[in-house]
Short mmCIF file of C-alpha atoms and ligand atoms in Angstrom, two decimals:
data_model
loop_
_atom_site.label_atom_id
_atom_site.label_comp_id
_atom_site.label_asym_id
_atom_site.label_seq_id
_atom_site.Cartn_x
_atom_site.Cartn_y
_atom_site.Cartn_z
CA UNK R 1 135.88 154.18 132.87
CA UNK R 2 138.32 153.55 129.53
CA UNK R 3 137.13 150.84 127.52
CA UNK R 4 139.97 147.69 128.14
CA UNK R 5 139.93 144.36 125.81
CA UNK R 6 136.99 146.30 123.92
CA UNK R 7 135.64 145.68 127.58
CA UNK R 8 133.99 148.20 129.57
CA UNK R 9 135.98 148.96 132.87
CA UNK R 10 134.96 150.56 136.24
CA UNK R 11 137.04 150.76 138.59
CA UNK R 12 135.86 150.31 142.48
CA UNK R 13 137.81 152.12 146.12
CA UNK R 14 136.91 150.84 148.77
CA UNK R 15 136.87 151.72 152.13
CA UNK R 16 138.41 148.92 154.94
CA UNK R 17 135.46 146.61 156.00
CA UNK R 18 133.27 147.23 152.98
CA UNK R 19 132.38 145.27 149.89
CA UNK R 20 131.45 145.24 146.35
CA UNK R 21 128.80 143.08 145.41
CA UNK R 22 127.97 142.30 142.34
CA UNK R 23 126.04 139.73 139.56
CA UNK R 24 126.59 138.57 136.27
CA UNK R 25 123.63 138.23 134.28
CA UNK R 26 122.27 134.16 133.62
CA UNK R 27 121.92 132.52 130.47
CA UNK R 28 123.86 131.46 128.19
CA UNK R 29 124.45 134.29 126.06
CA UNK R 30 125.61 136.61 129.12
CA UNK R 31 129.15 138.18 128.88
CA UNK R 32 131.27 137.13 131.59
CA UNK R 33 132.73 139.95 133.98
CA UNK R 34 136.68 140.31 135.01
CA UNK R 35 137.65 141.56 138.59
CA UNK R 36 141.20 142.73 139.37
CA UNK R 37 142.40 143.75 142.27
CA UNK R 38 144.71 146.58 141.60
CA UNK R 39 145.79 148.48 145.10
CA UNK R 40 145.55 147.12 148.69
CA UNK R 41 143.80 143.62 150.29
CA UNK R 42 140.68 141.82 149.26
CA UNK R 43 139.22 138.71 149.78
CA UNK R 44 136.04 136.41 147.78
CA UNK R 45 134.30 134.59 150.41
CA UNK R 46 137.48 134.28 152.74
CA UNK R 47 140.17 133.79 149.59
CA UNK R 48 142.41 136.02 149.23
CA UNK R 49 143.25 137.83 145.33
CA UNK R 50 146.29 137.98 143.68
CA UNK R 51 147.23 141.53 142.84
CA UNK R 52 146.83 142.49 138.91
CA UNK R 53 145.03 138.61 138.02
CA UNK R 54 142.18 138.44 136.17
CA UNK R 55 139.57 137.18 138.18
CA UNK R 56 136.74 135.97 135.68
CA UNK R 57 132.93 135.03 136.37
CA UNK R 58 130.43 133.50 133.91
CA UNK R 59 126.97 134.22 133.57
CA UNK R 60 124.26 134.04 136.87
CA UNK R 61 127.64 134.41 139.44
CA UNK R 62 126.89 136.31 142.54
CA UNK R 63 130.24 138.04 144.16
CA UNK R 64 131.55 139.86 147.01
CA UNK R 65 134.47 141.50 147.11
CA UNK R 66 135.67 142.34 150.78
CA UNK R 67 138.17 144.52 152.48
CA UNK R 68 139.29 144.29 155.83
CA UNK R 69 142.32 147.09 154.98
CA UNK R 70 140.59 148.77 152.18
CA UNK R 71 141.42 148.24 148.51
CA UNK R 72 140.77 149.27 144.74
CA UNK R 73 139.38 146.88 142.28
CA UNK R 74 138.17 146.77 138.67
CA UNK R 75 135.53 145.04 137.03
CA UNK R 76 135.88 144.42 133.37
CA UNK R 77 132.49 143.76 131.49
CA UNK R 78 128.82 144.73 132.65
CA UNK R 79 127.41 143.40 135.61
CA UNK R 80 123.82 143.36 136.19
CA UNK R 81 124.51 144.95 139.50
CA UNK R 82 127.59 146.59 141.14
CA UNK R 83 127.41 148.13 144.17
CA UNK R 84 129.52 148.87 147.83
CA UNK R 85 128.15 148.02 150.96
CA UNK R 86 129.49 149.27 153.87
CA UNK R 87 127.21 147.19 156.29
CA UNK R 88 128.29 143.34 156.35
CA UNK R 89 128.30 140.61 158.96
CA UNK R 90 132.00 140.21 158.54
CA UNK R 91 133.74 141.03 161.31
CA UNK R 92 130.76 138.93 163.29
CA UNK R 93 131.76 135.62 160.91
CA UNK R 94 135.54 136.64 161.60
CA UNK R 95 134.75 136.38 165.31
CA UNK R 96 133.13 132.99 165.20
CA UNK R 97 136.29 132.21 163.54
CA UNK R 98 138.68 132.85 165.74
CA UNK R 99 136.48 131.23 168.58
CA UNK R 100 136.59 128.12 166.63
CA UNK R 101 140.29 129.08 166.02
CA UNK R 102 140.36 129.12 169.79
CA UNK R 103 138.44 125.72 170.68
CA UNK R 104 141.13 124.02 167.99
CA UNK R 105 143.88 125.69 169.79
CA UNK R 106 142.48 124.13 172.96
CA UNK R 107 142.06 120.80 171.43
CA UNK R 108 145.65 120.50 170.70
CA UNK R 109 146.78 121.77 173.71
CA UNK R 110 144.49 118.93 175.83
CA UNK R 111 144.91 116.01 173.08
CA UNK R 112 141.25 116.58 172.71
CA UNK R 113 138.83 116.47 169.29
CA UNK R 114 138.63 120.13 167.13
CA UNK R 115 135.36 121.84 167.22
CA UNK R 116 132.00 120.05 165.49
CA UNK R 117 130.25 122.91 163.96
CA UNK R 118 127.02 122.72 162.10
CA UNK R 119 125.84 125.70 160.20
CA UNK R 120 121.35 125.58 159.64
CA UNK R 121 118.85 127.93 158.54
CA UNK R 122 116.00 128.44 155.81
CA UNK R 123 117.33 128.44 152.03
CA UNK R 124 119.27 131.46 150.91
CA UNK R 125 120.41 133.39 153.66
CA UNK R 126 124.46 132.27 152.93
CA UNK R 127 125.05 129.05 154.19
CA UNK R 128 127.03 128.14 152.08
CA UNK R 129 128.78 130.98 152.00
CA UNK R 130 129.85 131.06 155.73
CA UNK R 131 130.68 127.56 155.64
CA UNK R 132 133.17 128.75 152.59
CA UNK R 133 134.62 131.13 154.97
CA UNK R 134 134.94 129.67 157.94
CA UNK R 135 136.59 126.82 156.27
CA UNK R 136 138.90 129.54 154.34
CA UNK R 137 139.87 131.22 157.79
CA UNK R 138 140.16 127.67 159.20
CA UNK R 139 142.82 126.18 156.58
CA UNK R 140 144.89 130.00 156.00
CA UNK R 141 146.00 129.48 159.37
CA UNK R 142 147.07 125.58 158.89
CA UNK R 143 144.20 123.93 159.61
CA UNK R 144 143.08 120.52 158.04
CA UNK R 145 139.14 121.08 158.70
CA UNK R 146 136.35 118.83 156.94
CA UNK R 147 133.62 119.57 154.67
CA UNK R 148 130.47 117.83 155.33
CA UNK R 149 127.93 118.82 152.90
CA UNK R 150 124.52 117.62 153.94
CA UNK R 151 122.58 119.68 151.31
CA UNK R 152 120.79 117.32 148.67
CA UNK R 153 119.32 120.43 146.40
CA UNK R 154 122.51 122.21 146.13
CA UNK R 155 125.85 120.33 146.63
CA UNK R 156 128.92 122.08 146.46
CA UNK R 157 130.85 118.96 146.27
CA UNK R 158 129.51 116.27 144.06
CA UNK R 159 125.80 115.74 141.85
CA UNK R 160 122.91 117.14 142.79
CA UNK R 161 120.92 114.01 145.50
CA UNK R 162 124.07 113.35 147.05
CA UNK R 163 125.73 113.80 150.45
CA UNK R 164 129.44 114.36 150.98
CA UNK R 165 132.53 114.43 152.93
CA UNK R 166 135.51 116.38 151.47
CA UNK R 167 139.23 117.40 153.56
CA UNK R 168 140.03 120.76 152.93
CA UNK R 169 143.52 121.21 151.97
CA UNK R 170 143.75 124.63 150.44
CA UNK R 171 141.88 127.52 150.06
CA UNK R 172 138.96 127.45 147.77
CA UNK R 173 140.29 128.64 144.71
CA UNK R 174 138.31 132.43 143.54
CA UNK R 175 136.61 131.40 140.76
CA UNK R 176 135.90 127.35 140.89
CA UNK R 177 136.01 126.90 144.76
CA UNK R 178 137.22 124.12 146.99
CA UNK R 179 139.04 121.12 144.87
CA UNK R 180 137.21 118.50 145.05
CA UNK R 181 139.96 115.70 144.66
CA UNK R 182 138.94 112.94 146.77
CA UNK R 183 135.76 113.25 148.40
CA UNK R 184 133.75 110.47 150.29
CA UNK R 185 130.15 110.50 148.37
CA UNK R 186 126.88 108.56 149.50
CA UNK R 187 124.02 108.72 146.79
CA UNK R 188 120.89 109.97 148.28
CA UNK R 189 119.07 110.17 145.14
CA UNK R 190 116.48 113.31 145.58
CA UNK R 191 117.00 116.60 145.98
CA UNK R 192 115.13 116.85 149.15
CA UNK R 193 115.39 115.07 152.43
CA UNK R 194 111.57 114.23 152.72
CA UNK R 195 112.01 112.00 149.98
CA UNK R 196 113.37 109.35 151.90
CA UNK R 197 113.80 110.68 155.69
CA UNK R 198 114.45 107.83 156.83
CA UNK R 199 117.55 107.19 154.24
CA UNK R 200 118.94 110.77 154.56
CA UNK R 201 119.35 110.11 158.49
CA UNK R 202 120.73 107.12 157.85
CA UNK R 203 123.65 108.40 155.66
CA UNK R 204 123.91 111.64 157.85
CA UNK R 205 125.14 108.82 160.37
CA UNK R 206 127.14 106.72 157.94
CA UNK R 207 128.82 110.04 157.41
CA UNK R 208 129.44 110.93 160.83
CA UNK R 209 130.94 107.64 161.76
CA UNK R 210 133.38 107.96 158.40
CA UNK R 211 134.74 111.20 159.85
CA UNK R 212 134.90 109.56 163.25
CA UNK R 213 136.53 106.64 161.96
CA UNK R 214 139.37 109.52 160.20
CA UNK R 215 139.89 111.64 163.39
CA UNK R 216 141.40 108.81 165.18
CA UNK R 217 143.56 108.07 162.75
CA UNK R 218 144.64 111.48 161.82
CA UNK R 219 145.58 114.18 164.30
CA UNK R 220 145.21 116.98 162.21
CA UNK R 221 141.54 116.51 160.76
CA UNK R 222 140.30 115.39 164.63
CA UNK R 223 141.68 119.12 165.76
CA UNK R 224 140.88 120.45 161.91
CA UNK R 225 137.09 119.56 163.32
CA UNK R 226 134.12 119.37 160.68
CA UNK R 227 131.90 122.38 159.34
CA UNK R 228 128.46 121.17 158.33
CA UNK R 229 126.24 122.38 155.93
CA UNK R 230 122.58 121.46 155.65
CA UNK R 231 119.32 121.97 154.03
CA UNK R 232 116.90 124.76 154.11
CA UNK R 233 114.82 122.74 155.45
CA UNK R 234 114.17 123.45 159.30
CA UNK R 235 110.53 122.34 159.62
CA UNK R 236 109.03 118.86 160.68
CA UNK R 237 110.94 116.66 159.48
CA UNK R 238 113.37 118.72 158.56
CA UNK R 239 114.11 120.43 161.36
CA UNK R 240 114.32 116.33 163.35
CA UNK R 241 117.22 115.50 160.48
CA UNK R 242 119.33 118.67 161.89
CA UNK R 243 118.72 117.34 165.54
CA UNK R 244 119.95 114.30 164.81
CA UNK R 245 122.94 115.56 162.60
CA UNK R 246 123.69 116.96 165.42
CA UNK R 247 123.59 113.92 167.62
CA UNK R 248 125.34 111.70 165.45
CA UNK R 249 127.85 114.03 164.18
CA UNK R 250 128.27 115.17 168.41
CA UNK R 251 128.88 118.87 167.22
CA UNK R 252 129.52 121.07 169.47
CA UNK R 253 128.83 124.29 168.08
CA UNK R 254 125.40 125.27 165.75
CA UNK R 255 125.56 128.42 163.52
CA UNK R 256 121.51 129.59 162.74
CA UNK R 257 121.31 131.95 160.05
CA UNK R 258 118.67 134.70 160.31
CA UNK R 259 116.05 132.52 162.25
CA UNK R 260 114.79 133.19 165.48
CA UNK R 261 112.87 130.89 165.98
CA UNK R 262 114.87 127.76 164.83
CA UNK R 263 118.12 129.40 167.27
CA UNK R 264 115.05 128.60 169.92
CA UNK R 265 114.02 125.54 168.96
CA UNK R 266 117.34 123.89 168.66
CA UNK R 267 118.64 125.76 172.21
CA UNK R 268 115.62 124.57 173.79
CA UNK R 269 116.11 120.07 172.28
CA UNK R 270 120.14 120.45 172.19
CA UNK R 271 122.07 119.53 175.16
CA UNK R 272 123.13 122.42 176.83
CA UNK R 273 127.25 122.11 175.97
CA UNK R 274 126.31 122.45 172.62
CA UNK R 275 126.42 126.39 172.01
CA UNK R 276 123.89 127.45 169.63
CA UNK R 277 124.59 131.16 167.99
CA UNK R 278 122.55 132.99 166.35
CA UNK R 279 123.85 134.98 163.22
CA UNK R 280 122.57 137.70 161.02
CA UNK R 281 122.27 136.95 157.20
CA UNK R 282 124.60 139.37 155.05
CA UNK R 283 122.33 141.56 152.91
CA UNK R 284 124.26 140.49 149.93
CA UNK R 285 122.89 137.01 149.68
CA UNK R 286 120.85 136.67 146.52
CA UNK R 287 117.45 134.79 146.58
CA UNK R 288 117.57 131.98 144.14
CA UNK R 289 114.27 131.12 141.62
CA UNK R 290 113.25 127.78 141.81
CA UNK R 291 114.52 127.97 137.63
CA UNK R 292 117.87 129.37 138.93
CA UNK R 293 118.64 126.03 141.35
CA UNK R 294 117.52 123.12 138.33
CA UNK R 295 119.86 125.19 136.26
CA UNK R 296 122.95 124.59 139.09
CA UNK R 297 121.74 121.38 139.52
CA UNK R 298 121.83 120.54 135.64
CA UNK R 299 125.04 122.62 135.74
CA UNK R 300 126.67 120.37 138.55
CA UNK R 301 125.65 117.16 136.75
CA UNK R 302 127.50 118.62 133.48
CA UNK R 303 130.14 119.21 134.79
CA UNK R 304 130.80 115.97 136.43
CA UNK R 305 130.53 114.46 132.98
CA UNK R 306 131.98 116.97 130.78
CA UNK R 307 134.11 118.87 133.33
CA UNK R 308 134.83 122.44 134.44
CA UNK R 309 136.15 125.58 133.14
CA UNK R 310 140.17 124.75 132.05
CA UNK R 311 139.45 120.44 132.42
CA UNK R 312 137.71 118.94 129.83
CA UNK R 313 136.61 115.28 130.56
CA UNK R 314 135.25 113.32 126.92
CA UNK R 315 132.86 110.79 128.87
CA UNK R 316 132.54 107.87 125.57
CA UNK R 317 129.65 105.56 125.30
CA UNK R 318 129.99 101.58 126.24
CA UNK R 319 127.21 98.76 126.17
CA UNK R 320 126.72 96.77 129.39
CA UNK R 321 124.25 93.82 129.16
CA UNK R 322 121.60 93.57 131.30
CA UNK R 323 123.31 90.07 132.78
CA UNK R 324 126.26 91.99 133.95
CA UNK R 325 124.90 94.69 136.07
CA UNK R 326 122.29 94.34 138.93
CA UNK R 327 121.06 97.73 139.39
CA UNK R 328 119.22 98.82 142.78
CA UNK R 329 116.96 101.06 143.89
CA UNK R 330 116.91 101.96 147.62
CA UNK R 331 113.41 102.48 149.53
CA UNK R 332 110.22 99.93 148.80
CA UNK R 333 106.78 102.04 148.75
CA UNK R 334 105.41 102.51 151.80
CA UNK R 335 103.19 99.60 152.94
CA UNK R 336 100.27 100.24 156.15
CA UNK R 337 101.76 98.84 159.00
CA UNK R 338 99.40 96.65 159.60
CA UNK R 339 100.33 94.36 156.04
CA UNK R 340 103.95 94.68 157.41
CA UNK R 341 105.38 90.92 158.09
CA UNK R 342 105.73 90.16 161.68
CA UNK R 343 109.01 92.01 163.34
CA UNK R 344 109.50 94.38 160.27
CA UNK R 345 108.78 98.30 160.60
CA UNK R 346 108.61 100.86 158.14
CA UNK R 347 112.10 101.96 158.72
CA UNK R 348 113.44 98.63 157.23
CA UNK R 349 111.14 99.59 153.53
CA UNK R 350 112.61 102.75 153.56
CA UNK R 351 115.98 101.52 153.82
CA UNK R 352 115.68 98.12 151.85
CA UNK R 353 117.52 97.59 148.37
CA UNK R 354 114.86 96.74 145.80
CA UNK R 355 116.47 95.63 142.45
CA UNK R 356 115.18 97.12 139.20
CA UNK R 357 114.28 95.89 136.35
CA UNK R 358 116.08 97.49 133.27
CA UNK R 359 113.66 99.41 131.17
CA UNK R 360 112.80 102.45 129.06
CA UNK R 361 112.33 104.15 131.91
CA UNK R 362 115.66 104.15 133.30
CA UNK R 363 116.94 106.09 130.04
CA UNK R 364 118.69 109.31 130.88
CA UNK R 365 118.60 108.55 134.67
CA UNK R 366 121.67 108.77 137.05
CA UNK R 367 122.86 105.76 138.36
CA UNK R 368 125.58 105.53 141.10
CA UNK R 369 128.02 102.72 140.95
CA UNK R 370 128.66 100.94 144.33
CA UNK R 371 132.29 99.24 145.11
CA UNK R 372 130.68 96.51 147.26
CA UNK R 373 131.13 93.15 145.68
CA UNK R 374 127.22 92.00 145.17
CA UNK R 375 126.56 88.50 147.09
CA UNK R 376 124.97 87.64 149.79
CA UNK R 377 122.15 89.42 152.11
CA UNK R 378 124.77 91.11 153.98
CA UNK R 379 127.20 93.01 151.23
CA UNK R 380 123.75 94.09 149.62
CA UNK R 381 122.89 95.71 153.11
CA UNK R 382 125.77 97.39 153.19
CA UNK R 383 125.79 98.95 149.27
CA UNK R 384 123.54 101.69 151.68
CA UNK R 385 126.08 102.09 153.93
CA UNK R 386 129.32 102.15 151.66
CA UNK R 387 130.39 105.58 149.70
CA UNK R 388 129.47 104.96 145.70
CA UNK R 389 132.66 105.71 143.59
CA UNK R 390 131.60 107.30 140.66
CA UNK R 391 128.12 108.10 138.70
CA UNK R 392 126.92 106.81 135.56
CA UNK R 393 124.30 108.57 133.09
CA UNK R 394 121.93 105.80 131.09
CA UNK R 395 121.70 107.26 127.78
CA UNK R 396 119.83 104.38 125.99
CA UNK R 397 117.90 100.78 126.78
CA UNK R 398 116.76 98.38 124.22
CA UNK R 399 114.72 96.01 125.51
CA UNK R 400 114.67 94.68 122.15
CA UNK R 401 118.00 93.13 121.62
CA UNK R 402 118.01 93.21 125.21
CA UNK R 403 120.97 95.83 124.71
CA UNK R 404 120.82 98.79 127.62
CA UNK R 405 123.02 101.79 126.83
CA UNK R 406 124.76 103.73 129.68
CA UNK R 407 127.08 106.25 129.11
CA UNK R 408 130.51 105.50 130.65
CA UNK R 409 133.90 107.75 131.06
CA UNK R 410 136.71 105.80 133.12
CA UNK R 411 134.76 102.99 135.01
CA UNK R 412 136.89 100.17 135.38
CA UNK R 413 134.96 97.11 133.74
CA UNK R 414 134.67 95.13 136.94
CA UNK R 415 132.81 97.61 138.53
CA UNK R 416 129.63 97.52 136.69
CA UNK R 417 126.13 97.71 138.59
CA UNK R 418 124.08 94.52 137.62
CA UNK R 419 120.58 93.06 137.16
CA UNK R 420 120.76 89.58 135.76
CA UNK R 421 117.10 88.94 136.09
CA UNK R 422 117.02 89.88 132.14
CA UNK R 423 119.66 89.22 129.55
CA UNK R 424 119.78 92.50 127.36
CA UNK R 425 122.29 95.65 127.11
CA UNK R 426 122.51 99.27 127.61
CA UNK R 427 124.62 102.29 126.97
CA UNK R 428 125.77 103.92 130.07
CA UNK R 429 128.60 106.95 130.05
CA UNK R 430 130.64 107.58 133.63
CA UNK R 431 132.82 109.43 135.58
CA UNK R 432 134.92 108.06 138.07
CA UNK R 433 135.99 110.64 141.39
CA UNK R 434 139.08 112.85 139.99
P1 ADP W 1 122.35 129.03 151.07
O1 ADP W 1 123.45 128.03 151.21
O2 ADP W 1 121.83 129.50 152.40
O3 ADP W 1 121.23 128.59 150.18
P2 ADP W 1 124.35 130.53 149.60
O4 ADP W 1 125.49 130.62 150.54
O5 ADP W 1 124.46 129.51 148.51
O6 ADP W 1 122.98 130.35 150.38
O7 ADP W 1 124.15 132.00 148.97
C1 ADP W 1 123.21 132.29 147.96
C2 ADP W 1 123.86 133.13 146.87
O8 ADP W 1 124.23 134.41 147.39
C3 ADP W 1 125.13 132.54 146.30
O9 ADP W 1 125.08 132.66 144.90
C4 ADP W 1 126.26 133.39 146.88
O10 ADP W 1 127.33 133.49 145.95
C5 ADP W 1 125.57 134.72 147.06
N1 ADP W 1 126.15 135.52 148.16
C6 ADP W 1 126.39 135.12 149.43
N2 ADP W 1 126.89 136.12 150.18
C7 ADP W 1 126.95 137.20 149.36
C8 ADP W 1 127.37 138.57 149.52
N3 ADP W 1 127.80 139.03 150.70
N4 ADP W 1 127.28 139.39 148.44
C9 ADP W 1 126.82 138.93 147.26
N5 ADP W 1 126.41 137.69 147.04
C10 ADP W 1 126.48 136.82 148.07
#
């Protein structure tokens, strides 16, 4: 264990089909820990390492290093916890890969759609993690498959309340995962489906008939075929917005984590070409404090503003008068159905645009700005129904001067969200997609 870079260093053999996991320690003051693989084959969630690179993770990262051939690694720095496990679900996730491998192969071969795959289960049991792999198998052996994140609390692709498409090109890189170049975002605006059922459904299909709309188009993402992640949420209403992902999405294959009863459930109301597996959880996943996921959600939002690791982004300040943006809000309060107006149900409040008002209230709240030009009844319907292209952060409103302050990085001027019902300004700063 020499000391390297005034670093401590300890260094790891491991047998084939084991792994090291290990955690750095949160907060901000937390040293961050180096791996380097130094003899034989390893892989991070289903990317391979370079031999003698620096891997580095900062503070609250939870790892595993795997081996299918057996390998020796390093680990500069002081994890909270290091340790080899010899008993993983790996070579079961391998399998499922190559049987997806296997449906894609068959999809070629009969001009025919790549597999649909939807991967459900209660919060922290690695969903997100096999949907890393699986992609990572999927696009090492020239695959073009899709990313469909359906998981408002924790997004891997975009801010926190939103729900994504994303083509995966390349592996996810070690440290910062998949690129995220040109993903297809709809703002949901909570970080949990019950919110707004009605709305999450609604973009669930808006999402499914995007990728549709692709796979005709493009050979290689129809055979590529679509991994889905969702919420931990497999209860009530919950557990409906998974059925109907998977009726709108058409998948043909549903991965359940480490939950009996839900592999039941959803064997017993799927239709019975749809093969529903059952999985075990790995022991490695880490349970995540309810502290632990606002600080990745804060973390995500930073980082769309500020950016990530190596990219820097310097979001500046404009003012935007209140006449020149119409800002929306999507989802009227719930009204008893018997005050409804004649031929209206409650699924039209959830879904209707109400506009907003500029206020103090809107300060420091994220805004999403929508490419559809505003006019008549119809383009407003459709701002729902039409991916956003970029966020915006409110920093200040004076109601005063009637100047509102949003903080804006890159938005092209013409693309403003607007309210004219009052003349006044605000600050707003933005990122557009990178
Ligand atoms: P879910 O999507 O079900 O909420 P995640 O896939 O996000 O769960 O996993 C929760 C945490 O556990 C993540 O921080 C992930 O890095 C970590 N993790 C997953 N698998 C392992 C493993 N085998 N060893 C160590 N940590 C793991």
């Amino acid at each position: 264990d020499a000391p390297t870079n005034g670093k401590e260093c300890t260094r790891f053999d491991l047998e084939k089909e084991t792994e090291l996991r290990f955690e750095v320690e949160a907060g901000e003051a937390a040293e961050q820990v180096e791996l380097e693989l130094l003899t034989g084959l390893a892989e991070v969630f289903g990317s391979e390492l370079n031999r003698n690179k620096k891997y580095v993770f900062g503070p609250g990262s939870k790892i595993a290093v795997f081996t299918w051939q057996g390998c020796s690694v390093n680990l500069h720095g002081k994890p909270e916890v290091a340790y080899v496990s010899k008993d993983t679900p790996m070579l079961l996730y391998l399998n499922t890969h190559a049987a997806l491998e296997q449906m894609r192969k068959q999809a070629e071969r009969e001009n025919e759609r790549g597999p649909r795959v939807m991967v459900v289960g209660p919060t922290d049991v690695g969903k997100s993690t096999v949907c890393r792999m699986l992609l990572n198998y999927a696009v090492r052996v020239g695959r073009r498959p899709t990313l469909v994140e359906l998981d408002v609390g924790q997004s891997g692709v975009s801010v926190p309340g939103t729900v994504s498409a994303l083509c995966i090109e390349r592996p996810a890189d070690v440290e910062e995962g998949f690129s995220v170049q040109a993903p297809l975002v709809y703002h949901f605006g909570s970080t949990t489906p019950g919110t707004n059922i009605k709305l999450y459904n609604k973009l669930t299909s808006c999402l499914a008939e995007m990728f549709s709309q692709r796979c005709e188009v493009n050979r290689k993402a129809s055979v590529g075929g679509c991994i889905i992640n969702t919420c931990g949420w497999v209860k009530g209403s919950g557990y409906q917005a998974l059925v109907h992902c998977a009726s709108t999405f058409q998948v043909d294959v549903v991965l359940v984590l480490d939950h009996e009863r839900l592999y039941n459930e959803l064997k017993r109301d799927l239709p019975h070409f749809v093969r529903v597996v059952l999985l075990p959880k790995s022991g490695g996943v880490v349970e995540r404090s309810k502290e632990c996921r606002r600080d990745t959600r804060d973390e995500k939002i930073r980082e769309y503003f500020y950016g990530f690791r190596g990219v820097s982004y310097y979001p500046f300040s404009f003012e935007v008068r209140f006449s020149d943006v119409r800002i929306y809000k999507i989802g009227a309060p719930s009204i008893p159905d018997s005050c409804l107006p004649l031929g209206m149900s409650q699924d039209d409040t959830q879904l209707k645009l109400v506009p907003v008002t500029p206020g103090r209230d809107l300060t420091y709240h994220v805004l999403s700005v929508s490419s559809v030009e505003d006019g008549d009844e119809g383009a407003r319907k459709s701002i729902v129904e039409i991916p956003v292209c970029g966020f915006i952060v409110v920093t200040y409103v004076d109601t005063q001067t009637q100047l509102t302050q949003e903080g804006l990085e890159r938005l092209p001027p013409s693309r403003s969200i607007q309210n004219s019902a009052n003349r006044g300004k605000m600050v707003i700063k933005t990122q557009i997609y990178r």
